[in-house]
Amino acid sequence: MMDANIIVVGAGCAGMQLINALLKLPAEQTGDILLIESNQQIIHKSWCFWTNKQSEYDFLIGKYWSELKFGSSKSDLSGEITPYRYNYINSELFFEYHNQLISSSSRVKVVHEEVKMFSSDSNLKQVHTQNNIYKAQHVYSSIIDYSTIENNKVLIWQHFKGWFIKTEQAVFKSNQATIMDFNIAQNQAVHFMYVLPFSETEALIEFTSFSSMDCYSDQEYDAYLKKYISEKFNCSYELIREERGKIPMTEFEFPACSKDGIIHIGSAAGAIKPSTGYAFNRISRHTEYLMKCFLTNNFNIKKLPGLGRFHFYDTLLLQIIQNQPEKVSVIMEQLFLNNSFKQILSFLDESTSLLQELSLFNTLPKRLFLKQVFKYVQAQL
Ligand SMILES: Cc1cc2nc3c(=O)[nH]c(=O)nc-3n(C[C@H](O)[C@H](O)[C@H](O)COP(=O)(O)OP(=O)(O)OC[C@H]3O[C@@H](n4cnc5c(N)ncnc54)[C@H](O)[C@@H]3O)c2cc1C
């Protein structure tokens, strides 16, 4: 007996984007959908991503910035990014929208159980929880299996803590987001601040680290935040709420499907860009691809697009972050000093040509990258 035609495991960013896309199809095409989520309470996040065209979730964008800023010991650089926009979505609104969509649909059933394992039996896939085994024709899963990441692959954590603050004086430039400010102590790691101003008196200020540790203590994060706010803005403020998180950044190429034919989605499919930690846009593009496959009955799912040469660039940078973290602020400084924000966004979006990439690399510390390429090639032999 089949419990649903489709099972989606994980009601997070990827699971919800997939359900949203499936519910746009007629019920006869999708059949019943079962959504399995282990957490009763979803952890809220601030999602930012850049686009130069209309996107599915434009109506949820709470704020966007048309100017970006980069800070380093040499200089502060800012630039217009039109036709791009740097968009912010508060995940509370994202989940509210999807939960309403799900509760108004008779096609989707939600259960709160932890998935323990998967198996397959002839044509059907089986999803095992503590007390049940659910069967379906198609299973999509957002569970990341960290144990599959081979030991020789770089795995670094982007971990951060942010404060939503309200200041007494108008201190923020509300049309300008600071994507990286390296003007803070690096302490042999990669540290930068991220500032998203929602108005002249309200902002999310986040301390971020790339390191092999997956978190610092609250006291450490708070010390960086306090120092930065006092030095940069020198104002009194009220702390409204906090946000903490960690994002895996790895060169490991997550498989598109498991041996049982379970289709991976989101971070589990490698949607997190290894060198930046951004995933929202890549999840949207992957969802579109999965829907095309579903509609053409093609379940020979390919790895996320964007591997190839971009994966090689990401790997080089990850290896430098791991082995020479003190060099990262210099690389970023060279990148931003010598290229426009638009060129950088387009490169990070993996939409540049090889020629454009070569001209961008020409602006970076060449010996450092050549050494890393040499080590990379040696490791492949
Ligand atoms: C705090 C934070 C801020 C971020 N900000 C940005 C950003 O600004 N821009 C950007 O592009 N990316 C950002 N990211 C990265 C990425 O977009 C998010 O991590 C995104 O949520 C990944 O989507 P996902 O569906 O793969 O995972 P999740 O959203 O984490 O969803 C996975 C779901 O699966 C459930 N689950 C896991 N295991 C099981 C199990 N065994 N059984 C049942 N359910 C299970 C989890 O409870 C969870 O609800 C951020 C990440 C974090 C943590």
Coordinates of C-alpha atoms and ligand atoms in Angstrom, one line a residue:
M1 CA 0.0 0.0 0.0
M2 CA 1.3 3.4 -1.0
D3 CA 0.9 6.2 1.6
A4 CA 1.4 9.0 -0.9
N5 CA 2.6 9.4 -4.4
I6 CA 5.3 11.8 -3.2
I7 CA 7.1 12.1 0.1
V8 CA 9.1 15.2 1.0
V9 CA 11.3 14.9 4.0
G10 CA 12.2 18.2 5.6
A11 CA 9.9 21.3 5.8
G12 CA 12.8 23.7 5.4
C13 CA 13.8 26.1 2.6
A14 CA 14.1 23.3 -0.1
G15 CA 11.2 21.2 1.1
M16 CA 8.9 24.2 1.1
Q17 CA 10.0 25.5 -2.3
L18 CA 9.4 22.0 -3.7
I19 CA 5.9 21.7 -2.2
N20 CA 5.1 25.2 -3.5
A21 CA 6.1 24.1 -7.0
L22 CA 4.3 20.8 -6.8
L23 CA 1.1 22.5 -5.7
K24 CA 1.1 24.6 -8.8
L25 CA 0.5 21.4 -10.8
P26 CA -3.0 19.9 -11.0
A27 CA -3.7 17.3 -8.3
E28 CA -4.0 14.4 -10.9
Q29 CA -0.3 15.1 -11.8
T30 CA 1.2 15.1 -8.3
G31 CA -1.2 12.7 -6.5
D32 CA -1.1 12.9 -2.6
I33 CA 2.0 14.4 -1.0
L34 CA 3.3 13.6 2.5
L35 CA 5.6 16.1 4.2
I36 CA 7.6 14.6 7.1
E37 CA 9.4 17.1 9.4
S38 CA 11.1 16.2 12.7
N39 CA 11.0 19.6 14.3
Q40 CA 7.8 21.1 15.6
Q41 CA 9.5 24.5 15.7
I42 CA 11.4 25.7 12.7
I43 CA 14.5 27.8 13.4
H44 CA 14.1 31.2 11.8
K45 CA 16.7 32.7 9.6
S46 CA 17.3 35.8 7.5
W47 CA 17.7 34.8 3.9
C48 CA 19.5 37.1 1.5
F49 CA 20.2 36.5 -2.2
W50 CA 20.8 38.7 -5.3
T51 CA 18.8 38.6 -8.5
N52 CA 18.7 40.6 -11.7
K53 CA 15.3 39.2 -12.7
Q54 CA 11.9 38.5 -11.2
S55 CA 11.9 35.6 -8.8
E56 CA 9.2 33.3 -7.4
Y57 CA 9.5 34.8 -3.9
D58 CA 9.5 38.5 -4.8
F59 CA 6.3 39.1 -2.9
L60 CA 8.1 37.9 0.3
I61 CA 11.1 40.3 0.0
G62 CA 11.0 42.5 3.0
K63 CA 13.8 44.8 1.9
Y64 CA 16.3 45.1 -0.9
W65 CA 19.5 47.1 -1.3
S66 CA 20.7 48.5 -4.6
E67 CA 24.2 49.4 -3.2
L68 CA 26.7 47.2 -1.5
K69 CA 29.8 48.0 0.6
F70 CA 33.0 46.1 1.3
G71 CA 35.4 47.1 4.0
S72 CA 39.1 46.3 4.4
S73 CA 42.1 47.7 6.1
K74 CA 43.0 49.6 2.9
S75 CA 39.7 51.2 2.1
D76 CA 35.9 51.0 2.2
L77 CA 34.4 50.4 -1.2
S78 CA 30.8 50.8 -2.2
G79 CA 29.0 50.4 -5.5
E80 CA 25.7 50.4 -7.2
I81 CA 24.6 46.9 -8.3
T82 CA 21.7 47.6 -10.6
P83 CA 20.4 45.5 -12.4
Y84 CA 21.0 43.3 -9.4
R85 CA 19.1 43.7 -6.1
Y86 CA 20.4 42.3 -2.9
N87 CA 17.2 40.9 -1.3
Y88 CA 16.1 40.0 2.2
I89 CA 13.5 37.5 3.2
N90 CA 12.5 36.9 6.8
S91 CA 12.0 33.2 7.0
E92 CA 9.0 33.7 9.4
L93 CA 7.0 35.1 6.4
F94 CA 8.3 32.4 4.1
F95 CA 7.1 29.6 6.5
E96 CA 3.8 31.4 7.2
Y97 CA 3.1 31.6 3.5
H98 CA 3.9 27.9 2.9
N99 CA 2.1 26.7 6.0
Q100 CA -1.1 28.4 4.8
L101 CA -0.6 27.0 1.3
I102 CA -0.3 23.5 2.8
S103 CA -3.2 23.8 5.2
S104 CA -5.5 25.0 2.4
S105 CA -4.6 22.0 0.2
S106 CA -6.3 18.7 0.6
R107 CA -3.4 17.1 -1.2
V108 CA -0.7 17.6 1.4
K109 CA -0.6 15.7 4.8
V110 CA 2.1 16.7 7.3
V111 CA 3.5 14.4 10.0
H112 CA 6.0 15.4 12.7
E113 CA 8.4 12.4 13.0
E114 CA 12.1 11.9 12.6
V115 CA 13.2 10.0 9.6
K116 CA 15.7 7.3 10.6
M117 CA 16.4 5.6 7.3
F118 CA 15.3 4.9 3.7
S119 CA 14.9 1.7 1.7
S120 CA 13.4 0.7 -1.5
D121 CA 11.2 -2.2 -2.5
S122 CA 10.6 -2.9 -6.2
N123 CA 9.1 0.4 -7.4
L124 CA 8.3 2.0 -4.1
K125 CA 10.6 4.0 -1.8
Q126 CA 10.2 3.5 1.9
V127 CA 10.8 6.1 4.6
H128 CA 11.4 4.7 8.1
T129 CA 10.5 6.7 11.2
Q130 CA 10.5 5.5 14.8
N131 CA 7.0 4.0 14.6
N132 CA 6.1 4.0 10.9
I133 CA 7.2 3.0 7.4
Y134 CA 5.8 5.3 4.7
K135 CA 5.8 4.3 1.1
A136 CA 5.7 6.4 -2.0
Q137 CA 6.6 6.4 -5.7
H138 CA 9.0 9.4 -5.3
V139 CA 10.9 10.6 -2.2
Y140 CA 12.7 13.9 -1.9
S141 CA 14.9 14.3 1.1
S142 CA 16.7 17.3 2.8
I143 CA 18.6 15.2 5.3
I144 CA 22.3 15.8 5.1
D145 CA 24.4 12.8 5.8
Y146 CA 27.7 14.2 7.1
S147 CA 29.1 10.8 7.5
T148 CA 29.4 10.5 3.6
I149 CA 31.8 13.4 3.4
E150 CA 35.1 11.8 2.8
N151 CA 37.9 12.6 5.3
N152 CA 40.2 14.1 2.6
K153 CA 37.6 16.7 1.6
V154 CA 37.7 20.2 3.1
L155 CA 34.7 20.9 5.5
I156 CA 34.7 24.3 6.9
W157 CA 32.0 26.0 9.0
Q158 CA 30.6 29.4 8.3
H159 CA 29.3 30.3 11.8
F160 CA 27.8 33.5 12.9
K161 CA 25.8 35.5 15.4
G162 CA 23.8 38.6 14.6
W163 CA 22.0 41.3 16.5
F164 CA 18.9 43.1 15.3
I165 CA 19.4 46.5 16.9
K166 CA 17.5 49.8 17.1
T167 CA 19.6 52.9 17.5
E168 CA 18.6 56.3 19.0
Q169 CA 20.3 58.3 16.3
A170 CA 20.1 57.8 12.5
V171 CA 23.4 56.0 11.8
F172 CA 22.7 53.6 8.9
K173 CA 22.6 54.2 5.2
S174 CA 19.4 52.3 4.5
N175 CA 20.0 51.7 0.8
Q176 CA 23.5 50.1 1.4
A177 CA 24.2 46.6 2.8
T178 CA 27.7 45.8 3.9
I179 CA 28.4 42.3 2.6
M180 CA 31.9 42.0 4.2
D181 CA 33.8 44.2 6.5
F182 CA 37.2 42.8 7.4
N183 CA 38.1 45.8 9.7
I184 CA 38.0 43.5 12.7
A185 CA 40.5 41.3 14.5
Q186 CA 41.3 38.2 12.3
N187 CA 43.1 36.2 15.0
Q188 CA 44.5 33.6 12.5
A189 CA 40.9 32.9 11.2
V190 CA 38.6 34.5 8.7
H191 CA 36.4 37.0 10.4
F192 CA 34.1 39.7 9.0
M193 CA 31.1 41.7 9.8
Y194 CA 27.8 41.8 7.8
V195 CA 25.4 44.8 8.1
L196 CA 21.9 44.8 6.8
P197 CA 20.2 48.2 7.5
F198 CA 16.4 48.1 7.4
S199 CA 16.2 51.8 8.1
E200 CA 18.4 54.6 9.3
T201 CA 17.9 53.4 12.9
E202 CA 17.4 49.6 12.5
A203 CA 19.9 46.9 11.3
L204 CA 21.0 43.3 11.5
I205 CA 24.7 43.3 12.4
E206 CA 26.3 39.9 12.1
F207 CA 29.8 38.6 13.1
T208 CA 30.8 35.8 10.8
S209 CA 33.7 33.4 10.9
F210 CA 34.9 30.7 8.5
S211 CA 36.7 28.0 10.5
S212 CA 37.1 24.4 11.2
M213 CA 35.3 25.0 14.5
D214 CA 31.5 25.2 14.1
C215 CA 30.9 27.9 16.7
Y216 CA 32.4 30.3 19.2
S217 CA 31.0 31.0 22.7
D218 CA 28.3 33.6 23.0
Q219 CA 30.7 35.8 24.9
E220 CA 33.2 35.7 22.0
Y221 CA 30.5 36.6 19.4
D222 CA 29.1 39.3 21.7
A223 CA 32.5 40.9 22.3
Y224 CA 33.1 41.2 18.5
L225 CA 29.6 42.7 18.0
K226 CA 29.8 45.2 20.8
K227 CA 33.3 46.4 19.7
Y228 CA 32.2 46.8 16.1
I229 CA 29.0 48.7 16.9
S230 CA 30.8 51.0 19.3
E231 CA 33.7 51.7 16.9
K232 CA 31.7 52.0 13.7
F233 CA 28.5 53.7 14.8
N234 CA 29.3 55.1 18.3
C235 CA 25.7 55.3 19.4
S236 CA 23.4 53.9 22.0
Y237 CA 21.1 51.1 20.9
E238 CA 18.6 48.5 22.0
L239 CA 19.0 44.9 21.2
I240 CA 15.8 43.6 19.6
R241 CA 16.6 40.0 18.9
E242 CA 19.5 37.7 18.1
E243 CA 20.2 35.2 15.3
R244 CA 22.8 32.4 15.4
G245 CA 23.7 29.8 12.8
K246 CA 26.2 27.6 11.1
I247 CA 26.5 26.6 7.4
P248 CA 28.7 23.8 6.1
M249 CA 31.1 24.8 3.3
T250 CA 32.6 21.8 1.7
E251 CA 34.2 20.7 -1.6
F252 CA 32.4 17.3 -1.2
E253 CA 30.1 16.8 -4.2
F254 CA 26.8 15.7 -2.6
P255 CA 25.2 12.9 -4.6
A256 CA 22.0 13.8 -6.5
C257 CA 20.2 10.6 -5.3
S258 CA 20.9 7.8 -2.8
K259 CA 21.4 4.2 -3.8
D260 CA 17.7 3.7 -3.0
G261 CA 16.6 6.3 -5.5
I262 CA 15.8 9.0 -2.8
I263 CA 16.2 12.4 -4.5
H264 CA 18.3 14.9 -2.5
I265 CA 17.2 18.5 -2.2
G266 CA 18.6 21.7 -0.7
S267 CA 21.8 21.4 1.3
A268 CA 21.7 17.6 1.0
A269 CA 22.0 18.0 -2.8
G270 CA 24.9 20.4 -2.5
A271 CA 22.8 23.6 -2.9
I272 CA 25.1 25.6 -0.5
K273 CA 27.7 27.3 -2.6
P274 CA 30.9 26.0 -1.0
S275 CA 32.9 29.2 -1.0
T276 CA 30.1 31.6 0.2
G277 CA 27.4 29.6 2.1
Y278 CA 24.6 31.2 -0.1
A279 CA 21.9 28.7 -1.0
F280 CA 18.5 30.3 -1.4
N281 CA 18.9 31.0 -5.2
R282 CA 20.5 27.7 -5.9
I283 CA 17.7 25.9 -4.1
S284 CA 15.2 27.8 -6.4
R285 CA 17.1 26.8 -9.5
H286 CA 17.4 23.2 -8.3
T287 CA 13.6 23.1 -7.6
E288 CA 12.9 24.3 -11.2
Y289 CA 15.2 21.5 -12.5
L290 CA 13.6 18.9 -10.4
M291 CA 10.1 20.0 -11.5
K292 CA 11.2 19.7 -15.2
C293 CA 12.4 16.1 -14.4
F294 CA 9.2 15.3 -12.7
L295 CA 7.1 16.6 -15.5
T296 CA 9.0 14.7 -18.1
N297 CA 9.1 11.6 -16.0
N298 CA 13.0 11.7 -16.0
F299 CA 14.3 10.4 -12.7
N300 CA 17.9 10.2 -13.9
I301 CA 18.7 13.3 -11.7
K302 CA 22.0 15.0 -12.4
K303 CA 24.1 16.7 -9.7
L304 CA 23.3 20.3 -9.1
P305 CA 24.3 22.5 -12.0
G306 CA 27.3 24.7 -11.3
L307 CA 29.8 22.0 -10.5
G308 CA 32.5 21.9 -13.2
R309 CA 35.0 24.7 -13.2
F310 CA 33.1 26.7 -10.6
H311 CA 33.5 23.8 -8.2
F312 CA 37.2 23.8 -8.9
Y313 CA 37.4 27.6 -8.0
D314 CA 35.4 27.0 -4.9
T315 CA 37.6 24.2 -3.8
L316 CA 40.8 26.3 -4.3
L317 CA 39.3 29.0 -2.1
L318 CA 38.2 26.5 0.6
Q319 CA 41.6 25.0 0.7
I320 CA 43.2 28.5 1.2
I321 CA 40.6 29.2 3.9
Q322 CA 41.6 26.0 5.6
N323 CA 45.4 26.2 5.2
Q324 CA 46.1 30.0 5.1
P325 CA 43.1 31.8 6.7
E326 CA 45.2 34.9 7.2
K327 CA 45.4 35.3 3.4
V328 CA 41.7 35.5 2.9
S329 CA 41.1 39.1 3.7
V330 CA 43.9 40.0 1.3
I331 CA 42.3 38.0 -1.5
M332 CA 39.0 39.6 -0.9
E333 CA 40.5 43.0 -0.8
Q334 CA 42.2 42.4 -4.2
L335 CA 38.9 41.1 -5.6
F336 CA 36.8 44.0 -4.5
L337 CA 39.5 46.7 -5.3
N338 CA 39.9 45.5 -8.9
N339 CA 36.5 44.3 -9.9
S340 CA 33.1 45.9 -9.8
F341 CA 30.4 44.6 -7.4
K342 CA 28.4 43.6 -10.5
Q343 CA 31.3 41.5 -11.9
I344 CA 31.7 39.8 -8.5
L345 CA 28.0 39.0 -8.1
S346 CA 27.9 37.6 -11.6
F347 CA 31.0 35.5 -10.9
L348 CA 29.6 34.2 -7.6
D349 CA 26.3 33.4 -9.4
E350 CA 28.3 31.3 -11.8
S351 CA 27.1 33.2 -14.8
T352 CA 30.4 34.6 -16.1
S353 CA 32.3 33.3 -19.2
L354 CA 35.7 31.7 -18.9
L355 CA 37.3 34.8 -20.3
Q356 CA 35.6 37.0 -17.7
E357 CA 36.8 34.6 -15.0
L358 CA 40.4 34.7 -16.3
S359 CA 40.4 38.5 -16.2
L360 CA 39.0 38.4 -12.6
F361 CA 41.7 35.9 -11.5
N362 CA 44.4 38.1 -13.0
T363 CA 43.5 40.7 -10.3
L364 CA 44.1 38.2 -7.4
P365 CA 47.4 37.2 -5.7
K366 CA 48.7 34.9 -8.4
R367 CA 51.4 33.0 -6.6
L368 CA 49.1 32.0 -3.8
F369 CA 46.5 30.6 -6.2
L370 CA 49.2 28.9 -8.4
K371 CA 50.7 27.2 -5.3
Q372 CA 47.2 26.0 -4.4
V373 CA 46.5 24.7 -7.9
F374 CA 49.8 22.8 -7.8
K375 CA 48.8 21.2 -4.4
Y376 CA 45.4 20.4 -5.8
V377 CA 46.9 18.7 -8.9
Q378 CA 49.4 16.7 -6.7
A379 CA 46.5 15.5 -4.5
Q380 CA 44.6 14.2 -7.6
L381 CA 47.6 12.1 -8.7
Ligands
LIG1 C1 20.9 31.1 10.2 C2 21.2 30.9 8.7 C3 21.1 32.0 7.8 C4 21.3 31.7 6.4 N1 21.2 32.8 5.6 C5 21.3 32.6 4.3 C6 21.2 33.7 3.4 O1 21.2 34.8 3.8 N2 21.3 33.4 2.1 C7 21.4 32.1 1.6 O2 21.4 32.0 0.3 N3 21.5 31.1 2.4 C8 21.5 31.3 3.7 N4 21.6 30.2 4.6 C9 22.0 28.9 4.0 C10 20.7 28.1 3.5 O3 19.9 28.9 2.6 C11 19.9 27.6 4.6 O4 20.6 26.8 5.4 C12 18.6 26.8 4.0 O5 17.7 26.7 5.1 C13 19.0 25.4 3.5 O6 17.8 24.8 3.1 P1 17.5 23.2 3.4 O7 16.1 23.0 3.0 O8 18.6 22.5 2.7 O9 17.7 23.0 4.9 P2 16.8 23.5 6.1 O10 16.1 24.7 5.8 O11 17.6 23.4 7.3 O12 15.7 22.4 6.1 C14 15.9 21.0 6.4 C15 14.7 20.5 7.2 O13 14.8 19.1 7.3 C16 14.4 18.7 8.6 N5 15.1 17.4 9.0 C17 16.4 17.2 9.1 N6 16.6 15.9 9.4 C18 15.4 15.3 9.5 C19 15.0 14.0 9.8 N7 15.9 13.0 10.0 N8 13.7 13.7 9.7 C20 12.7 14.7 9.4 N9 13.1 16.0 9.1 C21 14.4 16.3 9.2 C22 14.9 19.8 9.5 O14 14.3 19.9 10.8 C23 14.7 21.1 8.6 O15 13.4 21.6 8.9 C24 21.5 30.4 6.0 C25 21.6 29.3 6.9 C26 21.4 29.6 8.2 C27 21.6 28.4 9.2

